[in-house]
Short mmCIF file of C-alpha atoms in Angstrom, two decimals:
data_model
loop_
_atom_site.label_atom_id
_atom_site.label_comp_id
_atom_site.label_asym_id
_atom_site.label_seq_id
_atom_site.Cartn_x
_atom_site.Cartn_y
_atom_site.Cartn_z
CA GLU A 1 1.66 0.68 -22.04
CA ALA A 2 4.79 2.02 -20.27
CA ASP A 3 4.84 5.77 -19.68
CA ILE A 4 8.50 5.85 -18.74
CA TYR A 5 11.10 5.17 -21.37
CA GLN A 6 14.79 4.39 -21.20
CA THR A 7 17.23 4.37 -24.07
CA PRO A 8 19.27 2.58 -25.10
CA ARG A 9 18.10 -0.85 -23.87
CA TYR A 10 21.57 -2.30 -24.35
CA LEU A 11 24.92 -0.53 -24.69
CA VAL A 12 28.41 -1.94 -25.12
CA ILE A 13 31.07 0.72 -24.98
CA GLY A 14 34.82 1.03 -24.60
CA THR A 15 36.63 2.20 -21.48
CA GLY A 16 37.04 5.96 -21.24
CA LYS A 17 34.05 6.87 -23.37
CA LYS A 18 31.45 9.38 -22.22
CA ILE A 19 27.90 8.03 -22.18
CA THR A 20 24.46 9.38 -21.40
CA LEU A 21 21.58 7.11 -20.45
CA GLU A 22 18.23 8.64 -21.28
CA CYS A 23 15.08 8.47 -19.18
CA SER A 24 11.81 10.18 -20.04
CA GLN A 25 8.32 9.98 -18.56
CA THR A 26 5.03 11.32 -19.84
CA MET A 27 3.12 11.23 -16.56
CA GLY A 28 4.14 14.68 -15.32
CA HIS A 29 5.74 13.16 -12.22
CA ASP A 30 8.00 15.45 -10.20
CA LYS A 31 9.95 12.67 -8.50
CA MET A 32 12.38 10.54 -10.47
CA TYR A 33 15.03 8.05 -9.43
CA TRP A 34 18.01 6.14 -10.84
CA TYR A 35 18.90 2.70 -9.54
CA GLN A 36 21.83 0.43 -10.29
CA GLN A 37 21.34 -3.32 -10.14
CA ASP A 38 23.79 -6.14 -10.82
CA PRO A 39 22.36 -9.54 -11.91
CA GLY A 40 20.69 -11.34 -9.02
CA MET A 41 21.48 -8.52 -6.62
CA GLU A 42 19.43 -5.84 -4.92
CA LEU A 43 18.56 -2.38 -6.21
CA HIS A 44 20.85 0.47 -5.19
CA LEU A 45 19.64 4.08 -5.36
CA ILE A 46 22.30 6.26 -7.01
CA HIS A 47 20.46 9.52 -7.78
CA TYR A 48 17.07 11.12 -7.31
CA SER A 49 15.23 14.32 -8.12
CA TYR A 50 12.15 15.91 -6.60
CA GLY A 51 11.63 18.36 -9.44
CA VAL A 52 13.26 20.62 -12.00
CA ASN A 53 16.73 21.77 -10.96
CA SER A 54 16.69 19.44 -7.95
CA THR A 55 19.09 16.47 -7.84
CA GLU A 56 20.47 14.47 -4.94
CA LYS A 57 22.93 11.60 -4.55
CA GLY A 58 21.51 8.30 -3.43
CA ASP A 59 22.66 5.70 -0.96
CA LEU A 60 25.26 4.13 -3.24
CA SER A 61 28.19 6.28 -4.25
CA SER A 62 28.34 6.61 -8.00
CA GLU A 63 30.71 8.34 -10.41
CA SER A 64 27.74 9.23 -12.60
CA THR A 65 25.98 12.59 -12.66
CA VAL A 66 22.39 13.56 -13.44
CA SER A 67 20.49 16.65 -14.51
CA ARG A 68 16.83 17.69 -14.38
CA ILE A 69 16.21 20.61 -16.69
CA ARG A 70 12.74 19.45 -17.71
CA THR A 71 10.15 17.61 -15.65
CA GLU A 72 9.90 14.74 -18.10
CA HIS A 73 13.60 14.15 -18.64
CA PHE A 74 16.21 12.78 -16.19
CA PRO A 75 19.40 11.73 -18.00
CA LEU A 76 22.35 10.02 -16.32
CA THR A 77 25.90 10.67 -17.56
CA LEU A 78 29.18 8.83 -17.08
CA GLU A 79 32.07 11.07 -18.12
CA SER A 80 34.56 8.22 -18.47
CA ALA A 81 33.15 4.71 -18.51
CA ARG A 82 35.04 1.91 -16.75
CA PRO A 83 34.45 -1.87 -16.60
CA SER A 84 33.29 -1.43 -12.98
CA HIS A 85 30.32 0.56 -14.36
CA THR A 86 28.99 -2.55 -16.09
CA SER A 87 25.52 -3.05 -14.65
CA GLN A 88 21.82 -2.53 -15.27
CA TYR A 89 20.55 1.01 -14.73
CA LEU A 90 16.86 1.45 -13.93
CA CYS A 91 14.98 4.74 -13.97
CA ALA A 92 11.74 5.21 -12.03
CA SER A 93 9.19 7.95 -11.44
CA GLN A 94 6.71 8.48 -8.63
CA GLY A 95 3.37 10.22 -8.54
CA THR A 96 1.83 12.28 -5.77
CA GLY A 97 -1.13 11.42 -3.62
CA ILE A 98 -1.33 8.35 -1.42
CA ALA A 99 -2.79 6.25 -4.22
CA ASN A 100 0.21 6.93 -6.42
CA TYR A 101 3.23 6.51 -4.20
CA GLY A 102 4.38 3.38 -5.99
CA TYR A 103 7.22 3.73 -8.46
CA THR A 104 6.89 3.03 -12.16
CA PHE A 105 10.12 1.70 -13.63
CA GLY A 106 11.49 1.94 -17.13
CA SER A 107 12.74 -1.19 -18.86
CA GLY A 108 16.32 -0.40 -17.94
CA THR A 109 19.60 0.05 -19.75
CA ARG A 110 22.01 -2.85 -19.62
CA LEU A 111 25.50 -1.32 -19.84
CA THR A 112 28.65 -3.26 -20.61
CA VAL A 113 31.99 -1.46 -20.56
CA VAL A 114 34.80 -3.35 -22.24
CA ARG B 1 20.38 -3.00 10.52
CA LYS B 2 18.76 -2.65 7.09
CA GLU B 3 15.62 -0.52 6.84
CA VAL B 4 13.74 -3.31 5.07
CA GLU B 5 14.67 -6.94 5.67
CA GLN B 6 13.52 -9.99 3.76
CA ASP B 7 14.44 -13.65 3.76
CA PRO B 8 16.38 -13.99 0.48
CA GLY B 9 15.20 -17.57 -0.13
CA PRO B 10 15.09 -19.21 -2.54
CA PHE B 11 11.74 -20.76 -1.82
CA ASN B 12 11.37 -23.85 -3.99
CA VAL B 13 7.75 -25.00 -4.06
CA PRO B 14 5.65 -27.31 -6.25
CA GLU B 15 2.81 -26.03 -8.36
CA GLY B 16 -0.35 -25.61 -6.31
CA ALA B 17 1.47 -24.94 -3.06
CA THR B 18 0.79 -22.03 -0.74
CA VAL B 19 3.83 -19.93 0.10
CA ALA B 20 4.28 -16.96 2.42
CA PHE B 21 6.94 -14.27 2.44
CA ASN B 22 7.71 -12.03 5.37
CA CYS B 23 9.30 -8.63 5.61
CA THR B 24 10.20 -6.36 8.52
CA TYR B 25 10.83 -2.62 8.40
CA SER B 26 12.60 -0.40 10.88
CA ASN B 27 10.96 3.01 10.50
CA SER B 28 7.80 3.19 12.62
CA ALA B 29 6.74 6.35 10.77
CA SER B 30 6.39 4.51 7.44
CA GLN B 31 2.94 4.92 5.90
CA SER B 32 2.98 3.25 2.50
CA PHE B 33 3.78 -0.38 1.80
CA PHE B 34 4.01 -2.36 -1.40
CA TRP B 35 4.99 -5.68 -2.87
CA TYR B 36 6.80 -5.59 -6.20
CA ARG B 37 7.62 -8.49 -8.47
CA GLN B 38 10.82 -8.64 -10.50
CA ASP B 39 11.41 -11.24 -13.18
CA CYS B 40 14.94 -12.21 -14.13
CA ARG B 41 16.70 -9.36 -15.96
CA LYS B 42 13.53 -7.25 -16.03
CA GLU B 43 12.39 -4.14 -14.19
CA PRO B 44 10.40 -4.37 -10.93
CA LYS B 45 6.65 -4.10 -11.36
CA LEU B 46 4.07 -3.22 -8.74
CA LEU B 47 2.26 -6.35 -7.58
CA MET B 48 0.06 -4.80 -4.94
CA SER B 49 -0.15 -2.10 -2.31
CA VAL B 50 -0.53 -3.22 1.29
CA TYR B 51 -3.30 -1.66 3.33
CA SER B 52 -3.73 -1.61 7.09
CA SER B 53 -6.78 -3.85 6.94
CA GLY B 54 -5.04 -6.37 4.70
CA ASN B 55 -5.99 -6.85 1.09
CA GLU B 56 -6.42 -9.59 -1.43
CA ASP B 57 -5.99 -9.72 -5.19
CA GLY B 58 -6.90 -13.10 -6.61
CA ARG B 59 -4.42 -15.64 -5.28
CA PHE B 60 -2.36 -12.98 -3.51
CA THR B 61 -3.01 -11.70 0.01
CA ALA B 62 -1.01 -8.97 1.73
CA GLN B 63 -1.05 -8.25 5.45
CA LEU B 64 0.39 -5.42 7.51
CA ASN B 65 1.14 -5.52 11.23
CA ARG B 66 2.12 -2.01 12.29
CA ALA B 67 2.77 -2.96 15.92
CA SER B 68 5.39 -5.52 14.89
CA GLN B 69 6.47 -3.55 11.78
CA TYR B 70 5.91 -6.61 9.69
CA ILE B 71 4.45 -7.18 6.21
CA SER B 72 3.55 -10.48 4.61
CA LEU B 73 2.59 -11.78 1.19
CA LEU B 74 0.70 -15.05 0.77
CA ILE B 75 0.46 -16.76 -2.60
CA ARG B 76 -2.09 -19.54 -2.92
CA ASP B 77 -2.21 -22.20 -5.63
CA SER B 78 1.26 -21.32 -6.94
CA LYS B 79 1.76 -21.29 -10.71
CA LEU B 80 4.97 -21.78 -12.66
CA SER B 81 4.56 -18.18 -13.80
CA ASP B 82 4.81 -16.97 -10.18
CA SER B 83 8.55 -17.76 -10.25
CA ALA B 84 10.24 -14.40 -9.68
CA THR B 85 11.82 -12.26 -6.99
CA TYR B 86 9.37 -10.51 -4.67
CA LEU B 87 10.45 -7.15 -3.28
CA CYS B 88 9.06 -5.67 -0.08
CA VAL B 89 8.87 -1.87 -0.35
CA VAL B 90 8.29 0.76 2.34
CA ASN B 91 8.14 4.55 2.17
CA ILE B 92 10.36 6.74 4.29
CA GLY B 93 10.49 10.42 5.02
CA GLY B 94 8.30 13.33 4.09
CA TYR B 95 8.90 12.95 0.36
CA ASN B 96 7.75 9.34 0.44
CA LYS B 97 10.94 7.98 -1.02
CA LEU B 98 10.59 4.20 -1.23
CA ILE B 99 13.05 1.74 0.27
CA PHE B 100 13.32 -1.62 -1.48
CA GLY B 101 14.17 -4.82 0.32
CA ALA B 102 16.74 -7.11 -1.25
CA GLY B 103 13.97 -9.48 -2.38
CA THR B 104 12.85 -13.05 -1.84
CA ARG B 105 13.31 -15.50 -4.70
CA LEU B 106 10.50 -17.91 -5.49
CA ALA B 107 10.91 -20.89 -7.78
CA VAL B 108 7.76 -22.89 -8.55
CA HIS B 109 8.45 -26.29 -10.10
CA PRO B 110 6.12 -28.78 -11.84
#
């Protein structure tokens, strides 16, 4: 049913490792977003993109980086993971037209850095 | 002041109760409004859009008051399965980026 996919669902990794969280959508949406959310806490926007080769930082400062080389793909990379990066990362995409402004979220990646 | 403000709750209600959540937003130019539901450790999912005239979907009713910059969600005949966090969401800016409130937690008990 979901048209936006995140992998992996769960990741446990050691400090200092480089990781890439994958996000892909099949809806042809130009706008995509990455959020970080700790358990029981609110969503924080960390990156967004309005199309290919467009990326912007969100409201919450993050040491991660993103790229948007293809419309359907919006990966997030941490060059050197730290325990403070432990969190859930949610990817979302947004359609155009007033009927489609709502976001569709992926199932998330739950990251634990040990 | 936050752009979208919600009472964090929790609202603890018995099955069958009617419960209402409120939300205020700060940007008078906002045009699109939504309620999302988020279950524990899951992604947010769209519950319903909020239209100017108010709208209803089964047991759920959403209202918008543009003059007061206020949105509400009413849940009638609460079910155990309604237990979740309800997020008030408002668009902002020309690109229609959405701003999420911090959420209101609802716990429905037998």
